[in-house]
Structures are given as C-alpha cells and as structure tokens.
C-alpha cells in the first residue's frame, strides 16, 4: 500500500447527521442483537479451541478418573483457646469506621471466623443509609495481593526491603521540628491532636486531596463568613435546582441526600418534590431530575444570575407567564416561578465543580428565598480554621521549591499521580529537593516510588482509629483483623515520630475522653466501640446570616450558542475508581459507568452533536489537545451531554497501582489514560480551549449495555419495547398518576370510561395509561388494583414441574424505579455477597461479564433523532433474576440443574449444571451468566489486563507467561469469599438467587429460636446497600411485609408480562413531576397518538395476548401478589 | 488355493464370545460402579488422628454428653471440634484452681504424663491448634447445618452411628445425596424429643415410648396440643398414608385451634406408639418440614 493510500485510510470518515444507521453493519448488528451469547463465545482465547481442550481433558480423565473419588483429606484446626462468644462458622458483625477522603463513614463489617468479608453502612447511625460502591469495594482492597508488604528504602536509587525497626532507628534521629507532613484529607480527631503536637514542636502540616470541596468552602466563606458544611434537606424541599452538582451521587453526603430525596418522591404521600438539574454532563442527579438542561460548565454563573433575576421578577409578579423562545429559557422560567412560589421550601445547590463565586451567588439566592436554615442547613466542620487544601498544597509547593523542607512525611494519598503542577513543577520533581521523603501507604504507588522511604500502612480495617462523619458524629474504627502485612497506621507512625509511648488504642481513647467525658469512661467507651460511634455527638446546626459581597451583573452568555471551534474539558471524578484509589480493585474496574456503561477504561465523552461537528465516532480514538499537552483516548457518545463539552474521567492511567490497575515497573499496562496531565491548579475542574481530532483507529471498548445504542436499529427496538403496555420501563407524570389512581383505586362501581378516555387523550405523553384506558378498561373493567395491562396471565399454562408452590411462603421482590438513581451500590454489594468473579476487559467486550445484578439505563425517547441526542432522559432499572413462577429457563434444562423450589425460588444447582446454556438462551430478562473460564480462580481473577495472555481455564492448563501469582496470593484473595455461597467454577451457569443463603440462614435461626420470621426480617445484599430504599424483599404471603405492600401498589408492574412468566419481582413505575407549564416538553414518553397506533400494530405479540385475555376474563387470582389482591 | 472354512466350533465360540464379552463388560461396569459408590468410598473411612482420642472411653464409659465437647452444635452449622482448652480441663497438667477455702486443687491431673497426650500439652503451651482430620467431610457444594437438625430432634446417632462404641471414629454412613433425601422424605423414624438427641443408646420399649410420647408433646393450659405461629398446621405428604388415622386427627389440629386435640385423645385413637408414630406426632406438632428444595443444601 502506498503512503498516500495509507493516509487516506487514516483520514476520519465524515459522519452523517443524524449518525447513520450503519455504524456497524446492520446485518451483523441484528445477528448480535438476536443472539444471547456473542459469536464464538465458546472458543477460548489464545488459539486454544474448545475441541482441543476436550481432547486433552479426555486423555487426562482416562488417567486420573479414579483419583478424585474420595474427598481430599481435610484438616480441622480448632483454637487452642476459643475466644469468648466465638462460634466457629457463625458470622459476627462489628461496627467500625472508614475514613473516606476526609469524611468518616460508619460501617458494619461481617466477619467469618475473624475474617471480614463484607462491609455495609452502619444504619444505626442516623445519617447513614445503605452504603455505596466504594464502601462495598473496600473489602477487596484489604486482601489485595499487591498491597505493600515491607518497609522499603532507597539505596543508590534502588528500592530495597527494610524493616520497620530499621525505619524507627532512622526516625529517631529526626526532630519533629524538621518534619513537614503532607497528609491526605483525614478527619481523625486523634490525628488532628497529634498534628497539633507536631505543629507545636515546630513541624509543618499540609493536607491535600484531588477530590475536595474547596470551591464550596470558599464560596461559603465569601457569603457566610466561615466555610460551613452544607446539609441539604431534600426531605423538606419542594423545589430543588442543582447547578452542575451531583448531590445524589458522589458528594460526601450522597447517601443521606439520596435517601431524603427518595422519601420526597413517593407519589402516594400527597406531595412530590420537583428536581431541576442544570449540568454539563450526565450525573445521577440529572438522571433523577424532572427537568434537565445540558449546559457547559462555564455558563453556569450566567445561568444562575439570570435565574436569580427571574426569581425576583416572579416574586414581584407571580402571575408572570412562562413564555420564552428557547426551551431551556422556558425551563429557567419554570424554575424561577417554582422557587419564588415556594419560599423556604426551595433549594438551589451548586456543585464543587463551579467556582466559589457561583456558590456565593447560590447562597445569596437561597437567602433571598428564605431557604437558609430550612432546606439548607449548616454545621461547622472540625477543620473550619484550616485553609482550603488546594491553598495548603500551593504553600507546600512553594516551601518545597524554596528548599525549606528537610524531611517530608507523606501520609497516604498519591500526590505524585494526582496533584497538579505547583510552583512550576510536578510533585515528583519537588520531592527530589528534599533530604528525605517518607511515604506511608497501603500500596506502593507512584508517590512511594518517588520517595526515599516507603512504609507499608495498615488498612483501615486493621487498625484502631477514629473519624468524624459528615454530620459531625464522632466515629470509632476498630481493627477487624490483625495487620496482614504488619502495616502501621497513620496514628502509630505519628506517635513514633513524636516519641509517644502509647499505642494507637490508648491514643484514640485519650482523644475520646474529650467527647465522651472521663466519668464512667470505660463503660461509655465500650458502648461507643460497640456502636461504632458516640451517640448524640453530631454537630449542631448553626444559624447563619448572609454577608455583603459583590456579585457580577447578570449576562445572557448561556443563551448564546457557542460557535467557536474550541471545546471545554470537564474533569469528572471517576464513578468507579474515584481519584484513582480503586485502580487496583478489580470489582471497581469492572463496574460499569452509570451512563456510558463502560468498564475497564476512561474515554472522551462527547455529545452526539459535537461528535458530528468534530467528526468523532463512537469507539474510535481521538486526540485531545489542551495547551501544549495532548492525549489519545477513545470516544464515547453520551446523549444528553452539553454540546461543546468533552468529559474526561480522572483516576485512570495509573503506573504503579498493581497487577490490575497497571504497574510500569513490572510491565503491567495501565488501565485508561491519566488525564491529570491536563489539570492545573486554576483549571482544576474544567478548562476551555481544547481541541480534538478524530481518527479512524478503532479501540476495543468494553461496554456492558447495548454497545450499539447509538445505532438506530438497536434503539428502534428498545423504543418499541418501551412504548408498549408490556413496557420494560414505565414512566408517568404525577398529575396523570394522581388522576389514574383516583379512578382505579378501590372504586369498583366506576363507569365514566368516556371521561377517562377523554382525559387519556389529553395526556398524550402517558403512553401506558393511555393505552390502558383505551383497551383494558373496556375489556376488564375498572377496579383493577394493578397497573393496567396486567391481565394476561394464564394459570392453566403452568409450565413449572415439581411440587406445588407453598401458599404460606412466597419470596418476592419489588424495585421502586422512582427511588432508584442507578448508583451501582447494589451491583458491588451483590458481587461481594455472592462471590461473583471479575472477568477482565476482553471478556466483558466479548459479553461475558458476570454481574448477577446489573443496572440497565434507558433513554426513553421518541424516534425524533434530535430530541434523543439533545434531551435524552434517563431511567435506571436494576435487573436481576425475576424468579419466574413459569420460568422459561427451567423447562429447557436437560439435567434439571435449574428447578423451582416450593417457596417460589428458581433454584440453580451449580454442581449439576453441565453448561448447555439453554437456560440463558431462553431467559427473556438476560440475567443468567455463564462462567466461561475459571474466573473465580485467583489466577485469572487478577490477571487483567496487564498480562500478555492469561492461562486458559486456570490451573489445570495453565500456560506459562503472564503474571506470576503464587499460592499464597491466591489464598489471600480467596479470603474475601463469602463462605455461605458456593464458589462456582468453569462451565456453570449462575444467576441471582434472591440471596438464598440469607433466606435459609434466617429460617434456621428462626426455627432454632422457635419463632416465626419477621415480615421484613430477611434482607438481600442489594437491599441492604440501597441508600434510597428502592428494593424491598420478603414473603409476599405475609401481609405485614413491605414487599407485599409494594406488590399491591397501584404503580407496580411486571416486566414482559405478556410472556406469562409470572415473575416474583415487580417494578414500581417511575413517576415524574414536571412543571405544569412544561408538561408537553417533558421529553420522555413523548409519543403522539399516531405513533402510538403504529407501535400497537408492531407489537403483535402483546396484542395477541390482550385478545386471549379478553376471552379468558381473568380474575384477581392471577396476580403475582397472590391472595389479598 | 483352497477355500477356507471356519471350523464348526466357531459358531458356538462366537455366541460365547458375545455373551462372554457382555458378561465381562457388565462385570467391569458393576465393579466400577461399586468401586466409586459413596458407600464403598466413604463408609469405613477411619483416619488416624494426632491424638488417639477414644470416644468409647469418654462417651461410652465415662458418659460424657456429646455437647460437652461439641458445644456449638445447637447454635451453629458446625459441631465445632473442641478447643484444646477443653481437653486441658482434665489433661492440662499444670492448670490449678482454688477451692472455697483457698486451697489449691489441681483439676487436671488425669494422665498428665501420658505420651499420647503430648500434642494436647504442646497445643496448650504454644497456643497453636491441633490438626485433627475430618472424618465426616461433605463436598464443598453442599451446605449442612447441625443446629437445624439437632434442634428438631434428629439424633447424632442417625448420621454418626454409635460413636460411644468407637475406639477410633469411623464413618458409618455414606453421606450421599440419596441417603440425605431418604431421611428428608421420611424423617419420622429418626425423630425423637430434642432433649434425647445425644442419648446414643436410646432404644425405647413400648412403655418408654408411651411415656416419652406424653412428655414430649407440648400441651397448652387447657390440656390440648399447643399450636403457635411458628408451628403452622401441617399438610401431610401422600407417602405417610399408612399413618392415616393418626394423620387425620392431627390434620384437624389446625392453627385456628377450633378442632384441637389432646395427647390422650390422640393416643387412644392410634393405640400403640412406635418410633414412627412418635416421629409423626413430633413432626406434626412442631411443623417439622424437612426441606427438599435444591437451594436448601446447594446455595
């Protein structure tokens, strides 16, 4: 090929607008869409075919057939002295605390025989609800074989192993006055006490974390005088406006906000809050919002200024009409009207990404609306006197540059990776200027490698400590396991530095005396350790008053479309790796992003419109340039993102994370690209002036949902399914729902069909109800307790073999789509509970991911391309095995490995499964997962994707090469497994079991105690982790159970009910609350009557069923809820 | 070239070969089946333990209760092998306790110099465990819970045999799935009042059974069999039809309590009590419903 031709090939092909139907080949796509498993999924990689494997296995079977008959000799090693209250094999729960980025999180750890296996939120703390994916994943970090095992010191530029004793010898010679400390953000009062001692002795102390709330602190200081902590009362606010904020997401108080928000979204309680989100990229808050505006981050100030001005106008004239030429302008007016008419019950929230001035302006607006102290409360944080961390870091940079630092002690964190240039130099270069540098951290990371000493730290679960929760509660961390690698905690190291004689426990106790008083100290201390926190120690809310400060005059910049060629880059904290600290955590690497569903990578997220303008294509590499720096990353199209904005996730591209996240010293490739290069102290959150050039080079993106979602063909099908009464997703507006409920609740004598049909016509968006009113009412009559369209079950076609179902025990689940924000917490919780393996990037790309619980995100949209791309509305749907009573999977299993239990569970017997995958093919919900390789074998578990090749099928056929992981490492990793759940091996189908181990254990416990099981006593792992309380589980036959009430709820519906599967999981439809003036622009379910008619014809299947339903005249008995409907 | 004829005997030989082949094949298949059968493989397994602890001595002669050592059996899935400290209660040697008058009394002077007990003393000294060898080992994909069985009145002897007669603990049951299910489907013969589960030599005569029958059934203040919410009414499987008479009476003792029955009435209606009837009665009253769902044992 000539050079010329080559150049031609590499030239980006122009993209059509709207993007062509044929992003890939349609035929290929259709084939893919129709298959349950990807093509050639049965082949192993590395050219090792299945046939070849069978041949080899056949041979070895002949030789080794008789060997495995008797079980291996197993030894039992009982304690010499068994500790009090310890019963071997019975889990114990301990309260402890995680200090996550400077905020304490009370957690409850489940320990088996002294080994923590699971972390959950400690919900006895009043401001802890569920947990999140980070808390859940922390347990895997504890058993990371890449954790640092030794003190290491630099000798002639090379790191050699040392001992802590040797380190102490050196430390003795260091005077505290000559020490400068750089600590990661840390809320521990004991550390703060030791810090004071160090500072008093003449030492220096700085704090730094790349993810911080400096802007909010500065803005609050401007407006209120002190950097108070904000507490949003979502439970009290009727109107919420978020400006580039994600209070329901990764904010420090995300769990509390989510829970309070979920409570305000119950359409059955008489009122519902209304959430407006203005943001540059999609966030969980944006997903949950009733109205959403995609706007560049740099335009937020202008937007907020106009909002404030309009609020003032509406206050003066509440009747002012909501009319504006642009749609976004109309939303702004609606916002202003809502805020003005709800004084003291509105809330304007600004995200950390926005500069301080915007925060101050929002506080001024909140003040004007009378929200301060009502929906927006403040407390004084412990570090109220300290500078912002970015300011502290700048000062440290200057000191380092000026050569004023002799000994630098870095406590945790990873500034060499995530800090921007300060004083004109990168942190690594500044480190070279100090005499000695010490880094205390759990893993040997980029910073450790740049220091002269590395001290291996104890994991938070291995040491005594304390922390302050976001609400000010004083929390205690107790060690749950002896330090596996003899690491030292921050407190211990500081104590050694300061020559303290006491150990960490005594130091923590000493600090605790300030809070719990010295009278009856021991008793109170034991109580506090047992609880995990000191009760009633939360900070009091403070009364604030607004100070005078100057505001920039309002401009209308945000309304003008930006035609300039340059783009804005937004740096987003990774939804799975946070600031990079979870890089070596395979669960988090494989956790799909909330919206792009991308795993194992970061990408350039760009709106489809901008992609079109800049000639970028999904899955192709593009080059981003910002100033003199450039990076090449794959492109991912994100509907609903602000045009002209590129979103880059931080936290990727680590070079010293470990075997999972990448380690350049050991030749493990990095995962993703490090975008910290682009960040500067001033443009920390977003920067303007970027350029992007697409290429035609394809890149393997491992996404877990509809990789071709940008494709018209795929989307058309999704839309078709979402628009039917047999919808996957049901959405309705509050108004319409209220109307529906009025007419369908216990009113059996109802006969104004005509009126309702009329009403239905006027509510064209409400496809579900409209259709219901159009069809079902005539056929089935009113008085139906369930969402319409629920009448198609055929009891006579009961396909389930086996014993009849019990009437007194019926396990069931309900998931409230109105509460779910899609935060991924349940996905990781399920992974931790059920020993779900990680499969690695390539395997995800092949469609072999193993998550038993996934979260589907849909952009319900009309066929109107533009509307889809610009105003995509999202609905999240957690998806897991529905435990169908008429399970299609059971009838096709040739070996009866999946059968029905008489309590309604779809049991999966792993040891019986021979891996035909028929069940997976026959499952309409696609929730069955096949174990293609021996993923749970630790060898494959961590060999991603740094190694060149991974051994086929684990141990038996281990091909040499790749990462050396020894037996000890494997055993260490195996410690994370939950002993209650079988660890599955290759060739086995697996799926959600409603946490059957929890059901069985609770049953045994109740029987042993001779008592019945309480109505809500059994909880599933996903339910426990849900901050929004969106999931309920229990016995449907127990009328006192929450799940029974949820199944009876008028909003509940069954997915794909026309298949007559009778699932035990019901969803509660999502009800949005759009502003009346904007109801027509709500965007979702935006289907016209005509469209609907054609959709009805297409959905032949459903129509057939309606006919059947008509003939059979179903009675109430056919409902999933069983009796009592 | 002369034509070759098979000799006549070949005709018989061929038949013989086919039959013989089938026999040999069948024999080999039977051998293989028998060789890998759980009964062959598992029953009789008798590993040598680090300390030759004699159950025959301790349980059989000294009448230790099983739960003196396996003390978690009522609360936990595992019937824990005792901590070495339990052995040390008698064999510890240097462990001394003071009596009421303050005089030192050595509680643990039994065979303190025995060579066989060296591992026990070493373990107590070093705090390191003794590595016992598991005799009753289930596959990893099977979940078993001791407490669920013990509290419902399944005796130790049902699965472990007469441990009190064993010098060295031996596996006497196959612990195969079929064996589990046999009992789960018809548990009556193995049920006894929960307080008798560790009485390994319990072999009641008719009088004893009658006594136990009256003692073990819970009676409420009115003299009727008590029913609680945790013991819901029980629907009989068809297989138990031979006990129909008893069943019919019991089927009437439903949760609503309007057709209650007293043990005397019950006894009169069935006449003689045997193990199976006692088991049925216990099963009825306590709502014992042995699970046969897959997920009970495979999770």
PDB file of N, CA and C in Angstrom, chain A residues 297-355:
ATOM      1  N   UNK A 297     -20.211  23.877  31.618  1.00  0.00           N
ATOM      2  CA  UNK A 297     -19.892  24.255  32.997  1.00  0.00           C
ATOM      3  C   UNK A 297     -19.542  25.731  33.119  1.00  0.00           C
ATOM      4  N   UNK A 298     -18.937  26.291  32.094  1.00  0.00           N
ATOM      5  CA  UNK A 298     -18.509  27.689  32.184  1.00  0.00           C
ATOM      6  C   UNK A 298     -19.690  28.644  32.087  1.00  0.00           C
ATOM      7  N   UNK A 299     -20.852  28.144  31.732  1.00  0.00           N
ATOM      8  CA  UNK A 299     -22.013  29.022  31.557  1.00  0.00           C
ATOM      9  C   UNK A 299     -22.910  29.053  32.784  1.00  0.00           C
ATOM     10  N   UNK A 300     -22.540  28.293  33.781  1.00  0.00           N
ATOM     11  CA  UNK A 300     -23.428  28.145  34.923  1.00  0.00           C
ATOM     12  C   UNK A 300     -23.642  29.459  35.665  1.00  0.00           C
ATOM     13  N   UNK A 301     -22.586  30.259  35.753  1.00  0.00           N
ATOM     14  CA  UNK A 301     -22.708  31.512  36.507  1.00  0.00           C
ATOM     15  C   UNK A 301     -23.722  32.420  35.839  1.00  0.00           C
ATOM     16  N   UNK A 302     -23.597  32.469  34.522  1.00  0.00           N
ATOM     17  CA  UNK A 302     -24.524  33.302  33.763  1.00  0.00           C
ATOM     18  C   UNK A 302     -25.947  32.799  33.956  1.00  0.00           C
ATOM     19  N   UNK A 303     -26.096  31.495  33.924  1.00  0.00           N
ATOM     20  CA  UNK A 303     -27.422  30.893  34.093  1.00  0.00           C
ATOM     21  C   UNK A 303     -28.004  31.242  35.456  1.00  0.00           C
ATOM     22  N   UNK A 304     -27.164  31.063  36.475  1.00  0.00           N
ATOM     23  CA  UNK A 304     -27.634  31.287  37.837  1.00  0.00           C
ATOM     24  C   UNK A 304     -28.013  32.760  38.030  1.00  0.00           C
ATOM     25  N   UNK A 305     -27.229  33.642  37.407  1.00  0.00           N
ATOM     26  CA  UNK A 305     -27.516  35.065  37.542  1.00  0.00           C
ATOM     27  C   UNK A 305     -28.881  35.381  36.941  1.00  0.00           C
ATOM     28  N   UNK A 306     -29.169  34.792  35.782  1.00  0.00           N
ATOM     29  CA  UNK A 306     -30.469  35.068  35.195  1.00  0.00           C
ATOM     30  C   UNK A 306     -31.588  34.452  36.020  1.00  0.00           C
ATOM     31  N   UNK A 307     -31.298  33.263  36.572  1.00  0.00           N
ATOM     32  CA  UNK A 307     -32.299  32.614  37.410  1.00  0.00           C
ATOM     33  C   UNK A 307     -32.661  33.517  38.591  1.00  0.00           C
ATOM     34  N   UNK A 308     -31.609  34.082  39.217  1.00  0.00           N
ATOM     35  CA  UNK A 308     -31.851  34.955  40.369  1.00  0.00           C
ATOM     36  C   UNK A 308     -32.685  36.157  39.947  1.00  0.00           C
ATOM     37  N   UNK A 309     -32.364  36.689  38.790  1.00  0.00           N
ATOM     38  CA  UNK A 309     -33.106  37.855  38.312  1.00  0.00           C
ATOM     39  C   UNK A 309     -34.561  37.494  38.066  1.00  0.00           C
ATOM     40  N   UNK A 310     -34.783  36.337  37.471  1.00  0.00           N
ATOM     41  CA  UNK A 310     -36.145  35.927  37.144  1.00  0.00           C
ATOM     42  C   UNK A 310     -36.931  35.591  38.412  1.00  0.00           C
ATOM     43  N   UNK A 311     -36.230  35.037  39.395  1.00  0.00           N
ATOM     44  CA  UNK A 311     -36.897  34.757  40.667  1.00  0.00           C
ATOM     45  C   UNK A 311     -37.433  36.056  41.252  1.00  0.00           C
ATOM     46  N   UNK A 312     -36.610  37.078  41.179  1.00  0.00           N
ATOM     47  CA  UNK A 312     -37.043  38.384  41.692  1.00  0.00           C
ATOM     48  C   UNK A 312     -38.283  38.852  40.942  1.00  0.00           C
ATOM     49  N   UNK A 313     -38.298  38.651  39.621  1.00  0.00           N
ATOM     50  CA  UNK A 313     -39.460  39.080  38.837  1.00  0.00           C
ATOM     51  C   UNK A 313     -40.709  38.319  39.243  1.00  0.00           C
ATOM     52  N   UNK A 314     -40.532  37.011  39.434  1.00  0.00           N
ATOM     53  CA  UNK A 314     -41.708  36.206  39.798  1.00  0.00           C
ATOM     54  C   UNK A 314     -42.202  36.537  41.188  1.00  0.00           C
ATOM     55  N   UNK A 315     -41.265  36.941  42.025  1.00  0.00           N
ATOM     56  CA  UNK A 315     -41.690  37.326  43.372  1.00  0.00           C
ATOM     57  C   UNK A 315     -42.575  38.556  43.294  1.00  0.00           C
ATOM     58  N   UNK A 316     -42.188  39.465  42.408  1.00  0.00           N
ATOM     59  CA  UNK A 316     -42.957  40.693  42.246  1.00  0.00           C
ATOM     60  C   UNK A 316     -44.297  40.383  41.559  1.00  0.00           C
ATOM     61  N   UNK A 317     -44.245  39.485  40.581  1.00  0.00           N
ATOM     62  CA  UNK A 317     -45.445  39.209  39.808  1.00  0.00           C
ATOM     63  C   UNK A 317     -45.602  37.705  39.626  1.00  0.00           C
ATOM     64  N   UNK A 318     -46.248  37.038  40.564  1.00  0.00           N
ATOM     65  CA  UNK A 318     -46.349  35.580  40.497  1.00  0.00           C
ATOM     66  C   UNK A 318     -47.108  35.102  39.262  1.00  0.00           C
ATOM     67  N   UNK A 319     -47.886  35.957  38.658  1.00  0.00           N
ATOM     68  CA  UNK A 319     -48.707  35.541  37.532  1.00  0.00           C
ATOM     69  C   UNK A 319     -47.974  35.648  36.193  1.00  0.00           C
ATOM     70  N   UNK A 320     -46.765  36.120  36.253  1.00  0.00           N
ATOM     71  CA  UNK A 320     -45.980  36.300  35.025  1.00  0.00           C
ATOM     72  C   UNK A 320     -46.008  35.012  34.198  1.00  0.00           C
ATOM     73  N   UNK A 321     -46.323  35.125  32.910  1.00  0.00           N
ATOM     74  CA  UNK A 321     -46.430  33.902  32.102  1.00  0.00           C
ATOM     75  C   UNK A 321     -45.065  33.257  31.845  1.00  0.00           C
ATOM     76  N   UNK A 322     -45.097  31.935  31.671  1.00  0.00           N
ATOM     77  CA  UNK A 322     -43.855  31.214  31.383  1.00  0.00           C
ATOM     78  C   UNK A 322     -43.729  31.083  29.883  1.00  0.00           C
ATOM     79  N   UNK A 323     -43.177  32.090  29.304  1.00  0.00           N
ATOM     80  CA  UNK A 323     -43.021  32.069  27.854  1.00  0.00           C
ATOM     81  C   UNK A 323     -41.625  32.495  27.484  1.00  0.00           C
ATOM     82  N   UNK A 324     -41.027  31.748  26.634  1.00  0.00           N
ATOM     83  CA  UNK A 324     -39.669  32.066  26.224  1.00  0.00           C
ATOM     84  C   UNK A 324     -39.447  31.431  24.865  1.00  0.00           C
ATOM     85  N   UNK A 325     -38.600  32.052  24.084  1.00  0.00           N
ATOM     86  CA  UNK A 325     -38.419  31.484  22.741  1.00  0.00           C
ATOM     87  C   UNK A 325     -37.651  30.167  22.778  1.00  0.00           C
ATOM     88  N   UNK A 326     -36.716  30.058  23.700  1.00  0.00           N
ATOM     89  CA  UNK A 326     -35.960  28.803  23.744  1.00  0.00           C
ATOM     90  C   UNK A 326     -36.547  27.878  24.804  1.00  0.00           C
ATOM     91  N   UNK A 327     -36.364  26.593  24.579  1.00  0.00           N
ATOM     92  CA  UNK A 327     -36.923  25.627  25.504  1.00  0.00           C
ATOM     93  C   UNK A 327     -36.238  25.710  26.864  1.00  0.00           C
ATOM     94  N   UNK A 328     -34.917  25.870  26.829  1.00  0.00           N
ATOM     95  CA  UNK A 328     -34.184  25.976  28.082  1.00  0.00           C
ATOM     96  C   UNK A 328     -34.588  27.219  28.853  1.00  0.00           C
ATOM     97  N   UNK A 329     -34.858  28.274  28.112  1.00  0.00           N
ATOM     98  CA  UNK A 329     -35.310  29.506  28.741  1.00  0.00           C
ATOM     99  C   UNK A 329     -36.630  29.285  29.458  1.00  0.00           C
ATOM    100  N   UNK A 330     -37.474  28.475  28.854  1.00  0.00           N
ATOM    101  CA  UNK A 330     -38.765  28.174  29.466  1.00  0.00           C
ATOM    102  C   UNK A 330     -38.573  27.393  30.767  1.00  0.00           C
ATOM    103  N   UNK A 331     -37.616  26.454  30.710  1.00  0.00           N
ATOM    104  CA  UNK A 331     -37.346  25.687  31.933  1.00  0.00           C
ATOM    105  C   UNK A 331     -36.834  26.619  33.022  1.00  0.00           C
ATOM    106  N   UNK A 332     -35.988  27.557  32.616  1.00  0.00           N
ATOM    107  CA  UNK A 332     -35.462  28.511  33.592  1.00  0.00           C
ATOM    108  C   UNK A 332     -36.597  29.298  34.226  1.00  0.00           C
ATOM    109  N   UNK A 333     -37.550  29.735  33.401  1.00  0.00           N
ATOM    110  CA  UNK A 333     -38.671  30.486  33.950  1.00  0.00           C
ATOM    111  C   UNK A 333     -39.498  29.626  34.906  1.00  0.00           C
ATOM    112  N   UNK A 334     -39.682  28.366  34.511  1.00  0.00           N
ATOM    113  CA  UNK A 334     -40.449  27.469  35.383  1.00  0.00           C
ATOM    114  C   UNK A 334     -39.755  27.298  36.725  1.00  0.00           C
ATOM    115  N   UNK A 335     -38.441  27.127  36.653  1.00  0.00           N
ATOM    116  CA  UNK A 335     -37.629  27.035  37.868  1.00  0.00           C
ATOM    117  C   UNK A 335     -37.840  28.253  38.745  1.00  0.00           C
ATOM    118  N   UNK A 336     -37.712  29.405  38.112  1.00  0.00           N
ATOM    119  CA  UNK A 336     -37.819  30.664  38.851  1.00  0.00           C
ATOM    120  C   UNK A 336     -39.201  30.773  39.492  1.00  0.00           C
ATOM    121  N   UNK A 337     -40.222  30.411  38.718  1.00  0.00           N
ATOM    122  CA  UNK A 337     -41.579  30.514  39.260  1.00  0.00           C
ATOM    123  C   UNK A 337     -41.756  29.564  40.440  1.00  0.00           C
ATOM    124  N   UNK A 338     -41.265  28.324  40.262  1.00  0.00           N
ATOM    125  CA  UNK A 338     -41.385  27.339  41.337  1.00  0.00           C
ATOM    126  C   UNK A 338     -40.669  27.796  42.598  1.00  0.00           C
ATOM    127  N   UNK A 339     -39.456  28.307  42.407  1.00  0.00           N
ATOM    128  CA  UNK A 339     -38.676  28.750  43.567  1.00  0.00           C
ATOM    129  C   UNK A 339     -39.357  29.919  44.254  1.00  0.00           C
ATOM    130  N   UNK A 340     -39.839  30.853  43.437  1.00  0.00           N
ATOM    131  CA  UNK A 340     -40.444  32.054  44.012  1.00  0.00           C
ATOM    132  C   UNK A 340     -41.736  31.716  44.749  1.00  0.00           C
ATOM    133  N   UNK A 341     -42.458  30.705  44.253  1.00  0.00           N
ATOM    134  CA  UNK A 341     -43.730  30.406  44.902  1.00  0.00           C
ATOM    135  C   UNK A 341     -43.573  29.423  46.050  1.00  0.00           C
ATOM    136  N   UNK A 342     -42.362  28.955  46.290  1.00  0.00           N
ATOM    137  CA  UNK A 342     -42.126  28.058  47.431  1.00  0.00           C
ATOM    138  C   UNK A 342     -41.043  28.617  48.357  1.00  0.00           C
ATOM    139  N   UNK A 343     -41.292  29.775  48.922  1.00  0.00           N
ATOM    140  CA  UNK A 343     -40.246  30.344  49.785  1.00  0.00           C
ATOM    141  C   UNK A 343     -40.012  29.435  50.992  1.00  0.00           C
ATOM    142  N   UNK A 344     -38.766  29.211  51.302  1.00  0.00           N
ATOM    143  CA  UNK A 344     -38.445  28.357  52.449  1.00  0.00           C
ATOM    144  C   UNK A 344     -38.574  26.883  52.139  1.00  0.00           C
ATOM    145  N   UNK A 345     -39.027  26.550  50.938  1.00  0.00           N
ATOM    146  CA  UNK A 345     -39.164  25.134  50.584  1.00  0.00           C
ATOM    147  C   UNK A 345     -38.490  24.865  49.244  1.00  0.00           C
ATOM    148  N   UNK A 346     -37.622  25.754  48.867  1.00  0.00           N
ATOM    149  CA  UNK A 346     -36.841  25.543  47.647  1.00  0.00           C
ATOM    150  C   UNK A 346     -35.398  25.310  48.033  1.00  0.00           C
ATOM    151  N   UNK A 347     -34.606  24.938  47.073  1.00  0.00           N
ATOM    152  CA  UNK A 347     -33.204  24.658  47.381  1.00  0.00           C
ATOM    153  C   UNK A 347     -32.398  24.784  46.095  1.00  0.00           C
ATOM    154  N   UNK A 348     -31.399  25.631  46.145  1.00  0.00           N
ATOM    155  CA  UNK A 348     -30.512  25.760  44.991  1.00  0.00           C
ATOM    156  C   UNK A 348     -29.159  25.198  45.406  1.00  0.00           C
ATOM    157  N   UNK A 349     -28.687  24.202  44.670  1.00  0.00           N
ATOM    158  CA  UNK A 349     -27.450  23.526  45.032  1.00  0.00           C
ATOM    159  C   UNK A 349     -26.428  23.732  43.915  1.00  0.00           C
ATOM    160  N   UNK A 350     -25.238  24.088  44.309  1.00  0.00           N
ATOM    161  CA  UNK A 350     -24.182  24.265  43.316  1.00  0.00           C
ATOM    162  C   UNK A 350     -23.106  23.216  43.570  1.00  0.00           C
ATOM    163  N   UNK A 351     -22.603  22.643  42.521  1.00  0.00           N
ATOM    164  CA  UNK A 351     -21.623  21.579  42.664  1.00  0.00           C
ATOM    165  C   UNK A 351     -20.212  22.093  42.866  1.00  0.00           C
ATOM    166  N   UNK A 352     -19.377  21.196  43.352  1.00  0.00           N
ATOM    167  CA  UNK A 352     -17.994  21.563  43.637  1.00  0.00           C
ATOM    168  C   UNK A 352     -17.228  21.995  42.405  1.00  0.00           C
ATOM    169  N   UNK A 353     -17.726  21.595  41.247  1.00  0.00           N
ATOM    170  CA  UNK A 353     -17.008  21.935  40.025  1.00  0.00           C
ATOM    171  C   UNK A 353     -17.044  23.438  39.768  1.00  0.00           C
ATOM    172  N   UNK A 354     -18.080  24.093  40.266  1.00  0.00           N
ATOM    173  CA  UNK A 354     -18.255  25.512  39.989  1.00  0.00           C
ATOM    174  C   UNK A 354     -17.380  26.367  40.896  1.00  0.00           C
ATOM    175  N   UNK A 355     -16.892  27.480  40.370  1.00  0.00           N
ATOM    176  CA  UNK A 355     -16.027  28.341  41.180  1.00  0.00           C
ATOM    177  C   UNK A 355     -16.766  28.950  42.372  1.00  0.00           C
TER     178      UNK A 355
END
